[in-house]
Amino acid sequence: MSNQDSLIDIAEQYPQLHIDMKYATADNITGQPIYSTATCLLHRHAAVALAKSIEIAGIAGFSIKVLDAYRPQRAQELLWHACPNQDYVVPLSQGSNHTRGTAIDVTLVDTNGQDLDMGTHFDEMDELSHPYHPSLALAFQRNRLLLNAIMFGGGFVGIATEWWHFELPNASEYPLLNDVFTNVSPAQTDGVLP
Ligand SMILES: [Zn+2]
């Protein structure tokens, strides 16, 4: 099985997901799209865990919104240059679990289609984004606990610095994948406007 065969399109596979791939829009820390497509891919093992989390969310009246999933290596380089802080962006030498297809960034949506307020935005590189930061108001603490319970129930684990990030417990044992889609427009790659 090739690298690329190990990835599945979770938007197609699980139509109950909300999808908002932030790196396909300008609404991310680089201030510009770094994916040329909003294609939402995940390693099939992580997709199995996600199916369980989707089921658990549904039982409690929530939907999962995906903010990022598989991330091409070239996009990881752009993120690192935009934010060379290893608390929030994995150094290039180590490789991101997103590039392995084994990590996913998510939040929760309620029955009215509203995002639950987690107290900080996705990719807000601040201590307040740490999942259990004691300075946050109770409502945000509880929303984060809900998200954790739903994702942990599927078999994911969290990390200490980002409330939105979840990955398989052995995420880093998977190989880094070769870039699957063209992630950056040629103009951005070359630094030259058309
Ligand atoms: Zn992440």
Short mmCIF file of C-alpha atoms and ligand atoms in Angstrom, two decimals:
data_model
loop_
_atom_site.label_atom_id
_atom_site.label_comp_id
_atom_site.label_asym_id
_atom_site.label_seq_id
_atom_site.Cartn_x
_atom_site.Cartn_y
_atom_site.Cartn_z
CA MET A 1 0.00 0.00 0.00
CA SER A 2 1.44 3.35 -0.99
CA ASN A 3 1.50 6.35 1.31
CA GLN A 4 -1.33 7.96 -0.53
CA ASP A 5 -3.55 4.88 -0.35
CA SER A 6 -3.40 5.08 3.43
CA LEU A 7 -5.27 8.41 3.40
CA ILE A 8 -9.00 8.69 3.04
CA ASP A 9 -11.20 11.69 2.31
CA ILE A 10 -13.06 12.14 5.59
CA ALA A 11 -15.38 14.84 4.21
CA GLU A 12 -16.63 12.28 1.71
CA GLN A 13 -16.60 9.37 4.16
CA TYR A 14 -18.40 11.17 7.00
CA PRO A 15 -20.91 13.68 5.59
CA GLN A 16 -22.07 14.57 9.12
CA LEU A 17 -18.75 16.42 9.69
CA HIS A 18 -18.55 20.19 9.39
CA ILE A 19 -15.44 21.10 7.44
CA ASP A 20 -13.63 24.44 7.70
CA MET A 21 -10.06 23.88 6.52
CA LYS A 22 -8.45 27.04 7.85
CA TYR A 23 -5.25 26.69 5.85
CA ALA A 24 -7.24 26.71 2.62
CA THR A 25 -8.38 30.23 3.58
CA ALA A 26 -6.60 33.41 4.66
CA ASP A 27 -7.97 32.87 8.20
CA ASN A 28 -4.79 31.36 9.65
CA ILE A 29 -1.53 32.53 11.22
CA THR A 30 0.16 33.13 7.88
CA GLY A 31 -2.65 35.48 6.76
CA GLN A 32 -2.94 33.74 3.39
CA PRO A 33 -4.15 30.39 2.04
CA ILE A 34 -1.38 27.79 2.17
CA TYR A 35 -3.48 24.91 0.77
CA SER A 36 -4.72 25.23 -2.79
CA THR A 37 -7.58 22.86 -1.94
CA ALA A 38 -9.80 22.26 1.08
CA THR A 39 -9.37 18.50 0.63
CA CYS A 40 -9.71 16.89 4.04
CA LEU A 41 -7.67 13.69 4.38
CA LEU A 42 -6.79 11.46 7.32
CA HIS A 43 -4.91 8.19 7.78
CA ARG A 44 -7.43 5.35 7.73
CA HIS A 45 -6.50 4.36 11.29
CA ALA A 46 -7.24 7.87 12.55
CA ALA A 47 -10.43 7.87 10.46
CA VAL A 48 -11.64 4.80 12.39
CA ALA A 49 -11.11 6.68 15.67
CA LEU A 50 -12.87 9.71 14.21
CA ALA A 51 -15.92 7.61 13.29
CA LYS A 52 -16.28 6.68 16.96
CA SER A 53 -15.88 10.30 18.06
CA ILE A 54 -18.52 11.40 15.53
CA GLU A 55 -20.89 8.81 17.01
CA ILE A 56 -20.22 9.97 20.59
CA ALA A 57 -20.68 13.63 19.61
CA GLY A 58 -23.99 12.79 17.96
CA ILE A 59 -25.30 11.03 21.06
CA ALA A 60 -24.66 14.23 23.02
CA GLY A 61 -26.18 16.51 20.37
CA PHE A 62 -22.97 17.89 18.93
CA SER A 63 -21.21 17.76 15.58
CA ILE A 64 -17.47 17.79 15.02
CA LYS A 65 -16.00 20.59 12.90
CA VAL A 66 -12.64 19.81 11.27
CA LEU A 67 -10.21 22.75 11.14
CA ASP A 68 -7.21 20.82 9.79
CA ALA A 69 -6.28 17.21 9.07
CA TYR A 70 -3.56 15.89 6.73
CA ARG A 71 -1.06 18.66 6.06
CA PRO A 72 1.52 18.57 3.23
CA GLN A 73 5.17 18.99 4.27
CA ARG A 74 5.50 22.15 2.18
CA ALA A 75 2.63 23.72 4.12
CA GLN A 76 4.33 22.74 7.38
CA GLU A 77 7.41 24.67 6.23
CA LEU A 78 5.31 27.79 5.64
CA LEU A 79 3.77 27.46 9.10
CA TRP A 80 7.16 27.03 10.72
CA HIS A 81 8.46 30.17 9.02
CA ALA A 82 5.35 32.08 10.14
CA CYS A 83 5.66 30.81 13.73
CA PRO A 84 9.05 29.29 14.61
CA ASN A 85 7.92 28.40 18.15
CA GLN A 86 8.03 24.70 18.85
CA ASP A 87 5.34 24.91 21.51
CA TYR A 88 2.89 25.44 18.66
CA VAL A 89 4.54 24.35 15.41
CA VAL A 90 6.60 21.18 15.16
CA PRO A 91 10.17 21.83 13.92
CA LEU A 92 10.77 20.66 10.35
CA SER A 93 13.40 18.10 11.42
CA GLN A 94 10.82 16.28 13.54
CA GLY A 95 7.88 16.39 11.15
CA SER A 96 4.26 17.05 12.07
CA ASN A 97 1.83 14.27 12.87
CA HIS A 98 -0.52 16.14 10.54
CA THR A 99 1.92 15.24 7.74
CA ARG A 100 1.60 11.60 8.86
CA GLY A 101 -2.19 11.85 8.58
CA THR A 102 -2.51 10.85 12.24
CA ALA A 103 -3.49 14.22 13.76
CA ILE A 104 -6.60 16.34 13.42
CA ASP A 105 -7.66 19.82 14.59
CA VAL A 106 -11.31 20.09 15.61
CA THR A 107 -13.94 21.97 17.53
CA LEU A 108 -17.60 21.28 18.37
CA VAL A 109 -20.77 22.65 16.81
CA ASP A 110 -24.11 22.66 18.65
CA THR A 111 -27.56 21.81 17.28
CA ASN A 112 -28.04 25.41 16.12
CA GLY A 113 -24.90 25.20 14.00
CA GLN A 114 -22.94 27.45 16.37
CA ASP A 115 -19.33 26.71 17.30
CA LEU A 116 -18.87 26.14 21.02
CA ASP A 117 -16.78 28.97 22.47
CA MET A 118 -13.48 27.50 23.61
CA GLY A 119 -12.12 30.81 24.92
CA THR A 120 -9.45 31.25 22.25
CA HIS A 121 -9.46 30.85 18.49
CA PHE A 122 -7.89 28.01 16.55
CA ASP A 123 -4.15 28.62 16.13
CA GLU A 124 -4.08 31.32 18.81
CA MET A 125 -0.50 30.83 19.94
CA ASP A 126 -1.06 31.79 23.54
CA GLU A 127 -0.98 30.07 26.92
CA LEU A 128 -4.74 30.47 27.09
CA SER A 129 -4.92 27.89 24.28
CA HIS A 130 -3.50 25.26 26.65
CA PRO A 131 -6.41 22.87 27.24
CA TYR A 132 -6.64 23.22 31.03
CA HIS A 133 -5.42 26.76 31.53
CA PRO A 134 -6.74 27.85 34.95
CA SER A 135 -7.40 31.48 33.94
CA LEU A 136 -10.23 30.61 31.59
CA ALA A 137 -13.88 31.06 32.56
CA LEU A 138 -15.90 28.00 33.59
CA ALA A 139 -17.93 27.89 30.37
CA PHE A 140 -14.76 27.55 28.29
CA GLN A 141 -13.30 24.92 30.63
CA ARG A 142 -16.47 22.87 30.26
CA ASN A 143 -16.61 23.20 26.49
CA ARG A 144 -13.01 22.00 26.27
CA LEU A 145 -13.77 19.07 28.55
CA LEU A 146 -16.68 18.12 26.28
CA LEU A 147 -14.40 18.21 23.25
CA ASN A 148 -11.78 16.13 25.08
CA ALA A 149 -14.33 13.54 26.17
CA ILE A 150 -15.64 13.15 22.63
CA MET A 151 -12.20 12.85 21.06
CA PHE A 152 -10.72 10.66 23.84
CA GLY A 153 -13.78 8.40 23.53
CA GLY A 154 -12.80 7.71 19.93
CA GLY A 155 -9.25 6.85 20.99
CA PHE A 156 -7.41 10.11 20.35
CA VAL A 157 -5.09 11.84 22.82
CA GLY A 158 -4.59 15.59 23.25
CA ILE A 159 -1.47 17.73 23.64
CA ALA A 160 -0.50 20.25 26.33
CA THR A 161 -0.52 23.41 24.21
CA GLU A 162 -3.51 23.37 21.83
CA TRP A 163 -7.12 22.63 22.83
CA TRP A 164 -8.03 21.88 19.20
CA HIS A 165 -5.32 19.28 18.44
CA PHE A 166 -5.86 15.53 18.78
CA GLU A 167 -3.86 12.59 17.47
CA LEU A 168 -3.55 8.83 17.66
CA PRO A 169 -1.57 7.69 20.76
CA ASN A 170 1.18 6.29 18.49
CA ALA A 171 0.82 9.08 15.91
CA SER A 172 4.55 9.72 15.51
CA GLU A 173 5.31 6.06 14.68
CA TYR A 174 3.67 6.48 11.28
CA PRO A 175 5.79 7.62 8.32
CA LEU A 176 5.75 11.19 7.07
CA LEU A 177 3.84 11.16 3.79
CA ASN A 178 4.96 12.62 0.51
CA ASP A 179 2.93 15.68 -0.41
CA VAL A 180 -0.44 14.46 -1.64
CA PHE A 181 -1.89 17.64 -3.08
CA THR A 182 -0.44 20.83 -4.44
CA ASN A 183 -0.64 22.88 -1.34
CA VAL A 184 0.55 26.31 -2.29
CA SER A 185 -0.15 28.32 -5.41
CA PRO A 186 2.93 28.85 -7.62
CA ALA A 187 2.83 32.59 -6.93
CA GLN A 188 3.33 31.97 -3.23
CA THR A 189 5.93 29.26 -3.74
CA ASP A 190 8.07 31.55 -5.86
CA GLY A 191 7.37 34.67 -3.88
CA VAL A 192 6.52 36.32 -7.19
CA LEU A 193 3.12 37.77 -7.98
CA PRO A 194 1.61 36.81 -11.34
ZN ZN B 1 -2.96 20.14 15.05
#
